[in-house]
XYZ file of C-alpha atoms in Angstrom:
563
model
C 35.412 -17.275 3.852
C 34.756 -13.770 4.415
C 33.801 -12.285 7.516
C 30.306 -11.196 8.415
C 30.628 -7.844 8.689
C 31.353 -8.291 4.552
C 27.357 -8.441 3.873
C 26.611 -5.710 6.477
C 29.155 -3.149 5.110
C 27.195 -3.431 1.386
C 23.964 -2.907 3.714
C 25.203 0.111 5.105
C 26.333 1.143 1.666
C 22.731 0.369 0.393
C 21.321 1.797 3.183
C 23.386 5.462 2.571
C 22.529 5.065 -1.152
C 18.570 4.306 -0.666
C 18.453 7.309 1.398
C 19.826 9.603 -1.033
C 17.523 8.243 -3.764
C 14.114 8.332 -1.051
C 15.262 12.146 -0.178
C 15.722 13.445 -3.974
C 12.167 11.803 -4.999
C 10.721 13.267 -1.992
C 12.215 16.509 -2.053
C 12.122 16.879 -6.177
C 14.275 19.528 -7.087
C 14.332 22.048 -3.806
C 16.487 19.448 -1.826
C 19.869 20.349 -0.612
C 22.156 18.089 -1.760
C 22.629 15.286 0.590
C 26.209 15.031 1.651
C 28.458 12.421 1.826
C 29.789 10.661 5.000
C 32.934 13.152 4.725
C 30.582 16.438 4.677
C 31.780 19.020 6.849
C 29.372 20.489 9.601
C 30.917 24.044 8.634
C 28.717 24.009 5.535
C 25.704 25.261 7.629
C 25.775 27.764 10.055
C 22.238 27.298 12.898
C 21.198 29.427 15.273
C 23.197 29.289 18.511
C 20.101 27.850 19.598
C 18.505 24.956 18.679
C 15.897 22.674 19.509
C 15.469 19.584 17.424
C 12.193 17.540 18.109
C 11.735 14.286 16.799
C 8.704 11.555 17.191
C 8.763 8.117 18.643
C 5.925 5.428 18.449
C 6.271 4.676 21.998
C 7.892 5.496 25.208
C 11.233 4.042 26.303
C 11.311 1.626 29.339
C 13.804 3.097 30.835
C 17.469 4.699 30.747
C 19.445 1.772 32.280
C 21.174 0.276 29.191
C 22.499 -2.743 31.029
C 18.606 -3.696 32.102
C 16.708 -2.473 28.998
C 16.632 -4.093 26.139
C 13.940 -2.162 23.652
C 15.202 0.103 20.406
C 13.320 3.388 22.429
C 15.135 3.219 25.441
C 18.337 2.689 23.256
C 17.224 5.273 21.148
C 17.892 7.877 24.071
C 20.704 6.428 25.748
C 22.841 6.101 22.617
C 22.775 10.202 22.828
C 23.806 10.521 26.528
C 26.304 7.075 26.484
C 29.126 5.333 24.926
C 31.124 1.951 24.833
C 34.578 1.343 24.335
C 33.171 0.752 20.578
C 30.900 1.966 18.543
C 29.674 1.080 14.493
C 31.749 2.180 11.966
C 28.810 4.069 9.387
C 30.073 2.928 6.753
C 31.203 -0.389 6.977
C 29.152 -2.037 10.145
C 32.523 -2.786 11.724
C 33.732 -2.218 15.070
C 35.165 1.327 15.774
C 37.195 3.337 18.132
C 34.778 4.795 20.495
C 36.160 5.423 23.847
C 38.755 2.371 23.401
C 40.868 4.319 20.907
C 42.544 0.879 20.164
C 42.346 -2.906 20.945
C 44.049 -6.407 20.589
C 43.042 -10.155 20.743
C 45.547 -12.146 23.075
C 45.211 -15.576 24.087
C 44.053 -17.392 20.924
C 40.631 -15.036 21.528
C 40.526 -15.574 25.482
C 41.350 -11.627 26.149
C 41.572 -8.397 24.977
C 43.404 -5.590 25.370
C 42.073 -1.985 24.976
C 43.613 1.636 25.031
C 41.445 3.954 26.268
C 40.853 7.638 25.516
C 42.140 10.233 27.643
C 40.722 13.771 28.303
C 36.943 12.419 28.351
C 34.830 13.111 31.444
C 31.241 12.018 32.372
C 28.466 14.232 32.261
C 28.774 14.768 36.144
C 32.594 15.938 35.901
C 33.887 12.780 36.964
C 37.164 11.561 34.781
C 36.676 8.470 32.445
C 39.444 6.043 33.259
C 40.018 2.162 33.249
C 38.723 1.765 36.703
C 35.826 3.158 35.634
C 35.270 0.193 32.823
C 35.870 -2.166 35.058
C 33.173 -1.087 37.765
C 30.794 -1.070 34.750
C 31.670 -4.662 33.526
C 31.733 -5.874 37.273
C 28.593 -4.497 38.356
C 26.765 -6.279 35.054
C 28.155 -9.386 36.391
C 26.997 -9.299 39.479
C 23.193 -8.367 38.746
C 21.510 -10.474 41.623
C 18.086 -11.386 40.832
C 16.501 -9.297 42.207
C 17.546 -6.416 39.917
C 17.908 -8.609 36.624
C 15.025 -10.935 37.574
C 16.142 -14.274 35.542
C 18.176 -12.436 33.102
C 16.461 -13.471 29.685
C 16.341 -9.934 28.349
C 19.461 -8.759 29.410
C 22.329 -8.068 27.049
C 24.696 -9.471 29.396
C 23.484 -12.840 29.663
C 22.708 -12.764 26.163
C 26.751 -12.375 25.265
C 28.104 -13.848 28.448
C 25.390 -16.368 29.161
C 25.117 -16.240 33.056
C 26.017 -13.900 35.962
C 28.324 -14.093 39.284
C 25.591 -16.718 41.183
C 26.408 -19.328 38.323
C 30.148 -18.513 37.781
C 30.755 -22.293 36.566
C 28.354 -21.383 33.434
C 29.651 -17.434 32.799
C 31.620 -17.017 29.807
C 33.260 -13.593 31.628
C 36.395 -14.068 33.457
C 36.965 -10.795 34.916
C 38.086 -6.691 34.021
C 41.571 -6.070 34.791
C 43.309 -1.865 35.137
C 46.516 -2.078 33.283
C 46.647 1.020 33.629
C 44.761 4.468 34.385
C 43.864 3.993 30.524
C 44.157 0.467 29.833
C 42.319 -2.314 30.538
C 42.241 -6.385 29.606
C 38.746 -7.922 29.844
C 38.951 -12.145 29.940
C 36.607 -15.096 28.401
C 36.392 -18.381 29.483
C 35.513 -19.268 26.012
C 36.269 -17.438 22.621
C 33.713 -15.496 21.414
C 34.157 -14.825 17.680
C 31.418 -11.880 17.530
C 33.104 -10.271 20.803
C 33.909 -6.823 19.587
C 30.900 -6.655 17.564
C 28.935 -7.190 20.858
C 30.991 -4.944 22.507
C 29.130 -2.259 20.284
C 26.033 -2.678 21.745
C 24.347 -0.321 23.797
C 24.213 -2.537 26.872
C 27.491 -2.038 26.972
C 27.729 1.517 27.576
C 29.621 2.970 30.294
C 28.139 4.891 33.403
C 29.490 6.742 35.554
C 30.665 4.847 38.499
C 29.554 7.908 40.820
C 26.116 8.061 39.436
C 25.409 4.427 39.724
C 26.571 4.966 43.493
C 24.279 7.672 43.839
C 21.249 6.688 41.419
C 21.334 3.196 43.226
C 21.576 1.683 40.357
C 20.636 -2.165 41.601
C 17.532 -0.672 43.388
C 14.917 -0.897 41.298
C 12.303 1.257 43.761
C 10.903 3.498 41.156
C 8.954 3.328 37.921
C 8.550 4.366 34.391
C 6.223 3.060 31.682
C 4.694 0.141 33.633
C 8.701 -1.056 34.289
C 10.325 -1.484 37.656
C 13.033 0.888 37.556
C 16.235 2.900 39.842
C 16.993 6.088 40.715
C 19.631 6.130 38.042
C 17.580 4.634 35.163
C 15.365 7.910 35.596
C 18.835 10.152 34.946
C 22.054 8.032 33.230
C 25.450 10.146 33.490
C 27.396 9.106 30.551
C 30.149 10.720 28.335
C 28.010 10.862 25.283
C 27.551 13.891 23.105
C 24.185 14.969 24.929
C 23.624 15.306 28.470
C 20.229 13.778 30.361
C 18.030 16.430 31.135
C 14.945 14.811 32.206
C 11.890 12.587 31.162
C 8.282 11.963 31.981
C 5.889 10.190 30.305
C 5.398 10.690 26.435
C 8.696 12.903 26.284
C 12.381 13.028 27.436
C 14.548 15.713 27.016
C 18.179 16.055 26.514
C 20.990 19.043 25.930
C 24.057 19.376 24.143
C 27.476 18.189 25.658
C 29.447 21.517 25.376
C 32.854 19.811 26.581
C 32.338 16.458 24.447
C 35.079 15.076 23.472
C 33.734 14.069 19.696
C 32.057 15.917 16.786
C 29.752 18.320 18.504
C 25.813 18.870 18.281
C 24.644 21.664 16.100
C 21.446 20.783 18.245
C 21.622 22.201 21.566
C 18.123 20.850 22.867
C 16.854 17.552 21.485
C 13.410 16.093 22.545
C 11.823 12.743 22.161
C 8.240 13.184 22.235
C 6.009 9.933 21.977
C 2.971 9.721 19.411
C 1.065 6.385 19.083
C -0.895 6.351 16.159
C 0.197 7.073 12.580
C -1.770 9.588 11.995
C -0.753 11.715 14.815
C 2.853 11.508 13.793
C 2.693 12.558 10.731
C 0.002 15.579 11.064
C 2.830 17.133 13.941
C 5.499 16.419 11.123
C 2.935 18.044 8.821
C 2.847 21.381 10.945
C 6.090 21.770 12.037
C 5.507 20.348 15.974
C 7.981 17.601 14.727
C 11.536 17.531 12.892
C 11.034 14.028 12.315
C 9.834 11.054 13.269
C 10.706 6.975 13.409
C 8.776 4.743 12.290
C 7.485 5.389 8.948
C 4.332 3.035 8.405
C 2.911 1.852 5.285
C -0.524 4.330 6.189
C 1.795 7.424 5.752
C 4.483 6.714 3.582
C 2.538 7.624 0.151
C 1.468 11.178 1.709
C 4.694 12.072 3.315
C 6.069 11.383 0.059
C 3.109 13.660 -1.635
C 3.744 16.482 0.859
C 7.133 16.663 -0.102
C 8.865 15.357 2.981
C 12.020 13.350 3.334
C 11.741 9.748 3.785
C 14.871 7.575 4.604
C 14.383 3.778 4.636
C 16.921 1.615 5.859
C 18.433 -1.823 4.926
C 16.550 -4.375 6.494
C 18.048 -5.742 9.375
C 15.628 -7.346 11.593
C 13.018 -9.934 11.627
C 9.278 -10.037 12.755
C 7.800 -13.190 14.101
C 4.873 -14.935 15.648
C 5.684 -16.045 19.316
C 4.594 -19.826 20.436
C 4.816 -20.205 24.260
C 5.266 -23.952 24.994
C 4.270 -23.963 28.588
C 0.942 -23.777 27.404
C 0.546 -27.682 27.053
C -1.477 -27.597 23.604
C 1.421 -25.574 22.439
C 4.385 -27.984 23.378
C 2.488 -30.501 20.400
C 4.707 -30.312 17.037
C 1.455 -30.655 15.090
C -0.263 -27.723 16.391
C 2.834 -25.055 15.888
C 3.038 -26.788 12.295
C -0.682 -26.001 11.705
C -0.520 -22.562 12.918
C 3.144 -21.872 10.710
C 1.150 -23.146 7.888
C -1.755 -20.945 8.110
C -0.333 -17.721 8.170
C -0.111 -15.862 4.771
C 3.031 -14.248 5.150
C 2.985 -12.702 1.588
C -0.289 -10.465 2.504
C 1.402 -9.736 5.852
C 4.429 -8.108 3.956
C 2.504 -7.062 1.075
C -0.183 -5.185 3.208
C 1.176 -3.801 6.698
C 4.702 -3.610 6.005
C 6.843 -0.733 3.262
C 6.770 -2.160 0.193
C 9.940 -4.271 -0.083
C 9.727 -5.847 2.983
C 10.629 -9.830 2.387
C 9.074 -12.708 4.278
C 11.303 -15.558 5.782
C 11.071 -18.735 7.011
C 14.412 -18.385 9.321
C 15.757 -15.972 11.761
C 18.616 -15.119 9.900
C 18.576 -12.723 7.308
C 20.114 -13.824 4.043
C 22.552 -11.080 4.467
C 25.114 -12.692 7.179
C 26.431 -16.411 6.795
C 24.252 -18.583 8.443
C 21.345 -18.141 6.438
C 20.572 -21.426 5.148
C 19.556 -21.566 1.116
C 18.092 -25.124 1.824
C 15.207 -23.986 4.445
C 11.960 -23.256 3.129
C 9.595 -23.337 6.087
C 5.864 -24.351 6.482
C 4.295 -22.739 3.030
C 1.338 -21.292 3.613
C -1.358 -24.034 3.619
C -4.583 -23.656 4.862
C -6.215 -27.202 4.067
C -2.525 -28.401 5.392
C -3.067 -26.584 8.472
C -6.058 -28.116 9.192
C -5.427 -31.912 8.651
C -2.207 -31.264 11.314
C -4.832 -29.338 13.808
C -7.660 -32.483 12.959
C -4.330 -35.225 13.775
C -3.398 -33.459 16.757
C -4.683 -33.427 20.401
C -6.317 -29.868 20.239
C -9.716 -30.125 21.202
C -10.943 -26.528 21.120
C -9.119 -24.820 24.141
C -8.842 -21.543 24.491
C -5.236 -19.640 23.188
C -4.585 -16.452 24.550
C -3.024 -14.274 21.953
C -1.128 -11.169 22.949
C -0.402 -8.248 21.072
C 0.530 -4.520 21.544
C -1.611 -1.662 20.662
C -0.939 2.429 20.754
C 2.695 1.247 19.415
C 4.824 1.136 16.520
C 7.938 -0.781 15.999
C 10.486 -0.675 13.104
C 10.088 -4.409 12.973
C 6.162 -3.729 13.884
C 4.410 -0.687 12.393
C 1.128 -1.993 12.172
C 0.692 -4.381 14.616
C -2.613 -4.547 15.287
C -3.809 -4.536 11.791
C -1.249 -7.559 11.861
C -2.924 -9.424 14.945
C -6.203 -9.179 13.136
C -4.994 -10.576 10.097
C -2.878 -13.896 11.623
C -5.792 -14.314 14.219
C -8.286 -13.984 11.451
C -6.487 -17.207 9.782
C -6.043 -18.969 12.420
C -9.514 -19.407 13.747
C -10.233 -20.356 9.913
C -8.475 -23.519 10.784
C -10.035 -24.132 13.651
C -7.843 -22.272 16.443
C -10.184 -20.347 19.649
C -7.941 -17.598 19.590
C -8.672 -15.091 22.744
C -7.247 -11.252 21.958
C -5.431 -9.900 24.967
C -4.566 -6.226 23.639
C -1.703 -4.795 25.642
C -0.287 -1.094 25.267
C 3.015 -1.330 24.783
C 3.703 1.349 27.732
C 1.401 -0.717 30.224
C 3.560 -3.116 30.297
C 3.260 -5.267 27.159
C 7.478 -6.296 26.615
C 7.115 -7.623 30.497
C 3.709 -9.199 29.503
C 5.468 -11.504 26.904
C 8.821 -12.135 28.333
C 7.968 -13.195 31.720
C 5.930 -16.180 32.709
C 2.281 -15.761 31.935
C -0.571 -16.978 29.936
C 0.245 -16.135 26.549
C 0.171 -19.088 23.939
C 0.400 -16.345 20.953
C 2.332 -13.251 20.817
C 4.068 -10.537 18.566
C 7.392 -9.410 18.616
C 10.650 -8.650 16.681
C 14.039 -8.332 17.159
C 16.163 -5.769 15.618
C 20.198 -6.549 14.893
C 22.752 -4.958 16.233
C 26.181 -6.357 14.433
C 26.899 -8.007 11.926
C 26.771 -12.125 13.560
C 24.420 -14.891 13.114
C 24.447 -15.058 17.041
C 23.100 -11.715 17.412
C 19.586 -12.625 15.798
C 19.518 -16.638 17.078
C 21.433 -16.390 20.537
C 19.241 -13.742 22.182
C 15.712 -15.466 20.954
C 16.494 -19.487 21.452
C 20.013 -18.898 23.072
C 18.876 -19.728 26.678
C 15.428 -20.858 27.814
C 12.644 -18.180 28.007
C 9.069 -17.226 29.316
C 8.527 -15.601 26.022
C 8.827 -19.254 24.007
C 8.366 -21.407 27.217
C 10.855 -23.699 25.872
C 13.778 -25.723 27.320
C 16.197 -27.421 24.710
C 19.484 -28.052 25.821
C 20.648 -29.645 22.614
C 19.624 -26.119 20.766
C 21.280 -24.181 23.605
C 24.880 -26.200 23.299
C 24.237 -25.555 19.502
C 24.014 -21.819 19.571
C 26.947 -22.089 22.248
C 29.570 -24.467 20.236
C 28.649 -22.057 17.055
C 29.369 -18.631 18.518
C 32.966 -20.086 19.617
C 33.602 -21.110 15.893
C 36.545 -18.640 14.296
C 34.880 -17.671 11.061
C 35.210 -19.971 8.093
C 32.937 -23.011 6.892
C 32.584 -24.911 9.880
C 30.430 -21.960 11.807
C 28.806 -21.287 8.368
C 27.824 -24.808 8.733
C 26.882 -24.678 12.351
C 24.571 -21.842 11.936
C 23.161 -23.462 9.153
C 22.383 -26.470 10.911
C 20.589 -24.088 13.696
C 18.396 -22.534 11.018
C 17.383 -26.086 9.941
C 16.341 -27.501 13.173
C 14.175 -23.777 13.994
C 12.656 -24.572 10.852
C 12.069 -28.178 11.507
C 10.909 -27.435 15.400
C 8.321 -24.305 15.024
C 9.467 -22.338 18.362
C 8.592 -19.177 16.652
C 7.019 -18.407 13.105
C 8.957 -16.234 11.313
C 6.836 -14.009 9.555
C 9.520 -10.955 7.850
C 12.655 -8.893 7.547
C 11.175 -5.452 7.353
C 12.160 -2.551 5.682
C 11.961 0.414 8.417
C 12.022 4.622 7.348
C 12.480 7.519 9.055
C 10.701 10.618 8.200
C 12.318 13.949 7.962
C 11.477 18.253 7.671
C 13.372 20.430 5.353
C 15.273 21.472 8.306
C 17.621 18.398 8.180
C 20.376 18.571 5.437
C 21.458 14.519 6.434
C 20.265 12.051 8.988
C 23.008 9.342 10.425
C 20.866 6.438 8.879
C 21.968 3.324 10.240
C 20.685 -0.411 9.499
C 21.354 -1.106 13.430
C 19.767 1.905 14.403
C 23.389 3.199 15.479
C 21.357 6.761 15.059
C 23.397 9.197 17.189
C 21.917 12.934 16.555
C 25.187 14.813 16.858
C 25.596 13.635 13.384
C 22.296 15.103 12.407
C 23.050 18.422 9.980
C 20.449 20.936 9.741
C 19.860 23.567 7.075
C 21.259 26.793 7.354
C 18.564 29.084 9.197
C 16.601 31.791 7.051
C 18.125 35.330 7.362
C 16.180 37.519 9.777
C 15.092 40.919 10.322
């Protein structure tokens, strides 16, 4: 049975090959050629100088990896930190990052890494083991109060629970080996461990920052989200350091003493625009460099105007959010009469880039797991109906929440996309209630935590290549976003992330997608296709399916002569 990183390495391969067919029917002729993985950055020769701006959709939460969980706040801290691994960009798998080499011991209960020498944080401090081990330590001891229950962080997502309920924790501890080595320690084997080790959660800090930021103290704020001292500056090793950020932009400067491939960009900004149009008219006039996400409004005239559009291989999955706690919700019928009334085709078809594919399971077809046999609720509107007439509804009001003045590479559109779902589902019968929420007032907290939503939108984009990556973080534990509490669905998820790989955990994961299917906790609505839009300044972009987007990889044209 081959491993599940086999799928992801053709995506990235797919993904590098789509890009260089986008680019040369954008650019025509005039292009550059785009180079290979292998190009040399000595090919181009910038200005000492320069300034690379690029456009997000929406602010980031905050600069805390370990408590942030959303693709804009990752989108900056993957520049100014690293984990002991990082994505290989080519094949999806695990790399050296600053582990420059690791082994499994104890049947999958430990591993050994050896760490990189020479590397210092941003602050001058040196990188060392101890310094790992603070990092893992002080994730494990989040108290409450600075992780609130847990559901969105990364941590508890991999490790399942925290110091305060040891007896449930899959981590069993950091140990120095060494000034360069360490050992971290499972209670249980983890079969997707290095993969998750990739993840920008798991970034290391700088013990003497967190010290000094206060890292646990979560006394300040940024967009609507409780934050600390040392969310508002991280001190990493990465290949850019933190300058500052306010909001609607955050800026960020070369790493002159990194220890990697360095920047030809020695100032890169992140600069928020919310609408579509806004985007690409500062792309259009040279404000912008480039921008992330691409929506379907934009892509035809970005292609017209001769700009570079990169889309990547789908890796993600949009859905429709069903909180049980709301008691109308907790009745099978209803969630089957909503699944059944949404038109997923015209979803994809209309507010998504062309190519986009619509599911009926939460794992894409790519990674083992994905069951053939499952074809959802079809879309049935009469169906829908009859289920809503059999039921106990009787007309109450459903609050349905959705973000606006945002854009999401699982979400472009998404208030066109509200409109449409709500539209169907008061055709069967539904009082649905709009709640509009910016996404930078708040909206992620507005969903996640316990409120009054019955309906909401929301995505999750992969990270590695592992069935548990898309299932474990969205029904892995009980949540305020789905107000459900299965055990039996929880000990599932659990037994099947243990599995080595090989047809029983095919099986297991299987068996998961079924009983989502079967249960309606969440619709599934599509794995989208997300694109990247680029100037003529860029010669190649560091596309990657998991968003592994790093901009000391970006190349930039050579600049015109002067004088």
């Amino acid at each position: 049975m081959p491993s599940p990183a086999g799928p992801l390495r053709k995506a990235y391969r797919r993904a590098v090959s789509m890009a260089a067919v986008v680019l040369f029917a954008a650019t025509a002729c005039t292009a550059p050629p785009l180079p290979g993985p292998d190009a040399s950055a000595s090919a181009t020769t910038p200005p000492a100088e320069t300034t690379f701006n690029f456009g997000t959709g929406t602010d980031p939460l905050g600069f805390d990896p370990a408590l942030v969980a959303d693709t804009e706040s990752y989108r900056v801290t993957r520049q100014v930190l690293e984990g002991l691994l990082t994505i290989d960009p080519v094949t999806g798998a695990p790399a050296p990052s600053l582990a420059t080499s690791w082994k499994q011991l104890d049947g999958g209960l430990s591993y050994n890494f050896k760490l990189r020498g020479g590397v210092k944080f941003h602050d001058g401090t040196d990188f060392d083991a101890a310094a790992v081990c603070t990092n893992f330590e002080r994730w494990y001891a989040l108290t409450s109060d600075t992780r609130a229950d847990g559901s969105s962080a990364m941590f508890k997502q991999v490790f399942r629970e925290f110091s305060d309920n040891p007896q449930n924790s899959l981590y069993k501890g950091c140990t120095v080996d060494g000034p360069l080595e360490v050992t971290l320690g499972l209670k249980m084997r983890l079969t997707g461990f290095l993969d998750a080790l990739t993840l920008p959660a798991f970034a290391i800090s700088s013990p003497t920052a967190l010290k000094l930021g206060t890292a646990n103290v979560l006394d300040k704020s940024f967009s609507a989200n409780k934050v600390s001292s040392y969310a508002l500056h991280p001190v990493g090793t990465g290949p850019f350091r933190f300058v500052s950020a306010a909001p609607g932009t955050v800026t960020m400067a070369a790493n002159k003493d990194y220890w990697g491939e360095k920047s030809q960009i020695t100032t890169l900004k992140f600069t928020t625009f919310e609408q579509p149009e806004t985007r690409f008219a500062a792309l259009d006039d040279g404000t912008l460099d480039g921008f992330d996400p691409v929506t379907p409004s934009n892509f035809d005239k970005l292609i017209k105007g001769g700009k570079q559009v990169l889309q990547r291989d789908p890796f993600s999955v949009m859905y429709l959010g069903i909180n049980q706690k709301i008691p109308v919700m907790a009745e099978l019928e209803v969630r089957e009469a909503i699944a059944a009334a949404v038109n997923k085709t015209t979803l994809a078809s209309n507010y998504f880039i062309a190519g986009t594919a619509t599911t009926a399971q939460f794992i894409p077809p790519k990674l083992s797991g994905f069951n053939n046999s499952v074809e959802g609720i079809p879309y049935d509107p009469q169906k829908a109906k009859d289920l809503l007439a059999a039921s106990k509804y009787n007309g109450e009001e459903l609050k349905f929440y959705y973000p606006v003045n945002a854009a999401r590479t699982y979400l472009p559109s998404p208030e066109k996309v509200y409109a449409q779902i709500a539209t169907e589902l008061t055709a069967i019968g539904l009082n649905i209630k709009p709640v509009p929420v910016p996404w930078n007032d708040g909206y992620l907290n507005a969903v996640t935590k316990d409120t009054d939503h019955a309906l909401s939108l929301l995505g999750w984009n992969g990270s590695y290549a592992d069935p548990d990556n898309f299932v474990g973080p969205i029904f892995g534990s009980p949540s305020a976003e789905l107000g459900m509490n299965d055990p039996q669905l929880v000990s599932k998820i659990t037994r099947a992330r243990s599995l080595p790989n090989g047809p029983e955990r095919v099986a297991a994961y299987e068996s998961i997608s079924k009983q989502l299917a079967a249960t309606v906790p969440a619709v599934p609505i599509a794995f989208p296709i997300s694109a990247v839009a680029l100037s003529d300044k860029v010669l190649s972009y560091p596309l990657s399916p998991v968003l592994n987007e790093v901009f000391n990889h970006v190349k930039l044209t050579p600049a015109p002569p002067t004088g």
